[in-house]
GROMACS .gro file of C-alpha atoms in nm:
model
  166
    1UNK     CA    1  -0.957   4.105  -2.136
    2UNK     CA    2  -0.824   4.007  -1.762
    3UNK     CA    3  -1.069   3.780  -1.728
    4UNK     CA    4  -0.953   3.424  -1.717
    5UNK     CA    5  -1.067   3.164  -1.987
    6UNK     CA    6  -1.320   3.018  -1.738
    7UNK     CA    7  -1.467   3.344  -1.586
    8UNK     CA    8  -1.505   3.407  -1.955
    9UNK     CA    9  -1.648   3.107  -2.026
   10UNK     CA   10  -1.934   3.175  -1.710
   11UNK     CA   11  -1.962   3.552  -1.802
   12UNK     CA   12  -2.110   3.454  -2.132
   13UNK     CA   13  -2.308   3.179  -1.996
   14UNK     CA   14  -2.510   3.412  -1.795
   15UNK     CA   15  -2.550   3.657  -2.039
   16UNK     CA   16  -2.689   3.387  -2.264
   17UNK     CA   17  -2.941   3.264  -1.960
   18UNK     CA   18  -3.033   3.620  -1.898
   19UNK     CA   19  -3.125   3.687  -2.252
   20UNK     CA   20  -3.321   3.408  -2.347
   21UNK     CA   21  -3.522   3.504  -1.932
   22UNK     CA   22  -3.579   3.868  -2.092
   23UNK     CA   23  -3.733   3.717  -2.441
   24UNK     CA   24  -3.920   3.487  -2.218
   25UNK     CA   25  -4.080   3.787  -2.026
   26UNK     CA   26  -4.111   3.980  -2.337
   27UNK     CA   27  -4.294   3.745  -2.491
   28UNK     CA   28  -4.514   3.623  -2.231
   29UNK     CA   29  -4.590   3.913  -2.061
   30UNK     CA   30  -4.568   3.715  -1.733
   31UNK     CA   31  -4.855   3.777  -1.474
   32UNK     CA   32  -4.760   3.904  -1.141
   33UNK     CA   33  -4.979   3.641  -0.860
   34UNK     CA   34  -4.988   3.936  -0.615
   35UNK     CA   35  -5.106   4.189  -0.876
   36UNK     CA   36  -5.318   4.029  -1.125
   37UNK     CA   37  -5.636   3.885  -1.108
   38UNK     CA   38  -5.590   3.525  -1.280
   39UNK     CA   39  -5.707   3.145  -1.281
   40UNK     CA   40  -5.516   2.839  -1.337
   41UNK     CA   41  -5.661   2.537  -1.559
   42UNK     CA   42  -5.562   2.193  -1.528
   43UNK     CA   43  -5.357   2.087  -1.834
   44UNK     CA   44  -5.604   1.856  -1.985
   45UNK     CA   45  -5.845   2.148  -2.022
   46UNK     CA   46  -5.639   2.278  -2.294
   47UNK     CA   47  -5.602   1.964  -2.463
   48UNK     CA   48  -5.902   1.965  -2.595
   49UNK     CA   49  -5.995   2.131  -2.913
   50UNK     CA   50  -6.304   2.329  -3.101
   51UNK     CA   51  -6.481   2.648  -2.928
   52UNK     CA   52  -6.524   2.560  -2.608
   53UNK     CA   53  -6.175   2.454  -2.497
   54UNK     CA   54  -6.031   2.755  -2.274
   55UNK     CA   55  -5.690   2.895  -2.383
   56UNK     CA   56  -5.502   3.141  -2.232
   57UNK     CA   57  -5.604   3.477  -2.162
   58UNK     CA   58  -5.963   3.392  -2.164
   59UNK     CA   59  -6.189   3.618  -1.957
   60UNK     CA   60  -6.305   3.466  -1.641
   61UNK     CA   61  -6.513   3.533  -1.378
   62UNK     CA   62  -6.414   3.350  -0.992
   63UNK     CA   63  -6.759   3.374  -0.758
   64UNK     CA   64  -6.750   3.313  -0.406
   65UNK     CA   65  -7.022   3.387  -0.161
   66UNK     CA   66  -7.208   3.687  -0.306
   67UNK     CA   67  -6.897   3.818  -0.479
   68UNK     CA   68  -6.781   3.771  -0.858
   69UNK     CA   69  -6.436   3.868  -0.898
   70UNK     CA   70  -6.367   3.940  -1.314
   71UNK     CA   71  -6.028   3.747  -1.372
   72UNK     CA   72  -5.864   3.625  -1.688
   73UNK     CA   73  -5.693   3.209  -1.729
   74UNK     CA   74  -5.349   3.263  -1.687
   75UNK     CA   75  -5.205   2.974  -1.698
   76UNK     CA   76  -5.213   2.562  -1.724
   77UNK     CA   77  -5.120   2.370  -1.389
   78UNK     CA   78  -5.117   1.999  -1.323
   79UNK     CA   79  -5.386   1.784  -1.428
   80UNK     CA   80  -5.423   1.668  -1.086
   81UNK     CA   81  -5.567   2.010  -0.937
   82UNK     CA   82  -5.851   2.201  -1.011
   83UNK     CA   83  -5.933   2.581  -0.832
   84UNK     CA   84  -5.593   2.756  -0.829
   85UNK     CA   85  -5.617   3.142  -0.872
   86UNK     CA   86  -5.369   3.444  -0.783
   87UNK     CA   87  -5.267   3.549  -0.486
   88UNK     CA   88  -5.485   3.826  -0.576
   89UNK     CA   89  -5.808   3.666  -0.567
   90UNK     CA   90  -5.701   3.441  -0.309
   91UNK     CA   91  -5.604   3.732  -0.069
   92UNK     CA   92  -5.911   3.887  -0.171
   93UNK     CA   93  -6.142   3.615  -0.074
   94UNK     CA   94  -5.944   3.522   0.232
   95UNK     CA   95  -5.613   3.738   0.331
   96UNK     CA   96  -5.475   3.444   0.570
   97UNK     CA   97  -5.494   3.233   0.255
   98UNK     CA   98  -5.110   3.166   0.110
   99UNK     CA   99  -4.909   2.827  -0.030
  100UNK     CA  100  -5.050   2.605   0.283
  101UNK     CA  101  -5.400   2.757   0.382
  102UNK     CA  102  -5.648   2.757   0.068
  103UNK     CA  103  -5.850   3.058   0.037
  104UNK     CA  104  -6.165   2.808   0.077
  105UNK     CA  105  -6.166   2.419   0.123
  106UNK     CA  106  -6.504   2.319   0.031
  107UNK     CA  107  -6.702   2.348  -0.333
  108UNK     CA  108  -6.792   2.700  -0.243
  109UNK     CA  109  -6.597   2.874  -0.569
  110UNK     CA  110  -6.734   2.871  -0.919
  111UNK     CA  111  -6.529   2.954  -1.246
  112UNK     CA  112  -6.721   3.089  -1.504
  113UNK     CA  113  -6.482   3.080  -1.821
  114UNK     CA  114  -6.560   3.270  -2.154
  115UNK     CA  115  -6.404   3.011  -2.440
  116UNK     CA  116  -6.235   3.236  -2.706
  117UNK     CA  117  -6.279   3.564  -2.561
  118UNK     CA  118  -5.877   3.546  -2.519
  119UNK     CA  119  -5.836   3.795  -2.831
  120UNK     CA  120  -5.440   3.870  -2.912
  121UNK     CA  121  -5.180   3.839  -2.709
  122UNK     CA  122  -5.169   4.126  -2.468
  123UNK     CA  123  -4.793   4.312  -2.483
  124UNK     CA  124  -4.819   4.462  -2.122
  125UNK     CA  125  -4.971   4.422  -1.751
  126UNK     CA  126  -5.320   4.341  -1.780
  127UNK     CA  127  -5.553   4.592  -1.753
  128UNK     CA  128  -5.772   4.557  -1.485
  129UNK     CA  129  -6.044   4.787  -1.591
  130UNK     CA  130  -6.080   4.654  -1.907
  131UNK     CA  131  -6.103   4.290  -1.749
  132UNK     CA  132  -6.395   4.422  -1.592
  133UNK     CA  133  -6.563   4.610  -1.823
  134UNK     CA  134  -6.521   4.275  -2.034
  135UNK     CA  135  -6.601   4.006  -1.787
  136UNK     CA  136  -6.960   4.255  -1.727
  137UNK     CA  137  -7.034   4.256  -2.126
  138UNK     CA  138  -6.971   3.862  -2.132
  139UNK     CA  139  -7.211   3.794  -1.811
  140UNK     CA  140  -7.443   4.030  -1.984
  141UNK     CA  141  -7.516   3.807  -2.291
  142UNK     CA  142  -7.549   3.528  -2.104
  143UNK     CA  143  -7.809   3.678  -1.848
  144UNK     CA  144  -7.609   3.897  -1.599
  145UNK     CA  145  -7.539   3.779  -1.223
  146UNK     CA  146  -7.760   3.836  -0.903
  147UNK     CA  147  -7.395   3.912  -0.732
  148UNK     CA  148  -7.211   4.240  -0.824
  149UNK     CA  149  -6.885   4.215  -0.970
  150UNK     CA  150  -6.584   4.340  -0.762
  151UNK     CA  151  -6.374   4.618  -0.841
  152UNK     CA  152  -6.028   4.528  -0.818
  153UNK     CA  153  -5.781   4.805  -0.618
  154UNK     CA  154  -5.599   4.928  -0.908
  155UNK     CA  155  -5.960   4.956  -1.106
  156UNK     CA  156  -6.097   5.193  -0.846
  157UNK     CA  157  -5.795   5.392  -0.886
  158UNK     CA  158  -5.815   5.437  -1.253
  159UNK     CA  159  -6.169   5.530  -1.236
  160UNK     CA  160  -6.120   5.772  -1.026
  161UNK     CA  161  -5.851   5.946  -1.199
  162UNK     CA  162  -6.081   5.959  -1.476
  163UNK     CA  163  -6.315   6.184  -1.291
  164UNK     CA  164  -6.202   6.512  -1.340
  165UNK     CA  165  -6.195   6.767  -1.020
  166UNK     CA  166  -6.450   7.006  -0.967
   0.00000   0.00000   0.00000
């Protein structure tokens, strides 16, 4: 009630803005690049329609030398780049990698994306063992890899608390 008319006026500006950032986050569920393991599509790729056009939250799988990493499409990016991924898989592939050094240069990544595998819209962090577990039933159908498939940190640390202590 001491508040002028303009600090008033900002106050409830930035209470508006920070609502409507909270119902943003609450309803996307926002992936964290240094946690999660995600890709990122070119726009176009989601223009297109019918059961093979990739949406969000598609399972994924990112192989690099003899590695597959399981991963799910996070997000659309410009049309004008193709091979983003998290910091995650980036690190993981090459820790020096960041915004200026690529974790590789050359054609030596493949995405293998799952069309329609996406399922509901997830209401928390991604779970990184079920990514997994998902990303190994979808290579499965299709005729498994020659590569294994990486266990991501906070995977191994789930599976292990699942093993009860002798």
């Amino acid at each position: 009630s001491t508040l002028s008319d303009r600090k008033k006026a900002d106050a409830n500006y930035r209470i508006r803005r920070l609502k409507r950032q909270i119902e943003a986050l609450t309803y996307r569920s926002s992936l964290v690049a240094s946690l999660d393991p995600f890709i990122v599509l070119p726009t176009f790729f989601f223009n297109e329609k019918g059961p093979f056009a990739p949406k969000i939250g598609d399972y994924a799988i990112v192989i690099h030398e003899n590695v597959a990493y399981p991963a799910i499409v996070g997000d659309k990016g410009p049309n004008s780049k193709i091979g983003e991924a998290s910091t995650l898989i980036c690190n993981t592939i090459r820790p020096e990698s960041d915004g200026r050094w690529r974790a590789a240069s050359d054609l030596e990544i493949t995405y293998l994306v799952f069309p329609g595998t996406a399922g509901s819209r997830p209401t928390g962090p991604p779970d990184q063992t079920k990514i997994r577990e998902r990303c190994a039933e979808l290579i499965a159908e299709v005729g498994g890899l020659t590569v294994p498939l990486h266990r991501w940190p906070s995977d191994v640390a789930s599976s292990e608390q699942a093993v009860p202590s002798s």
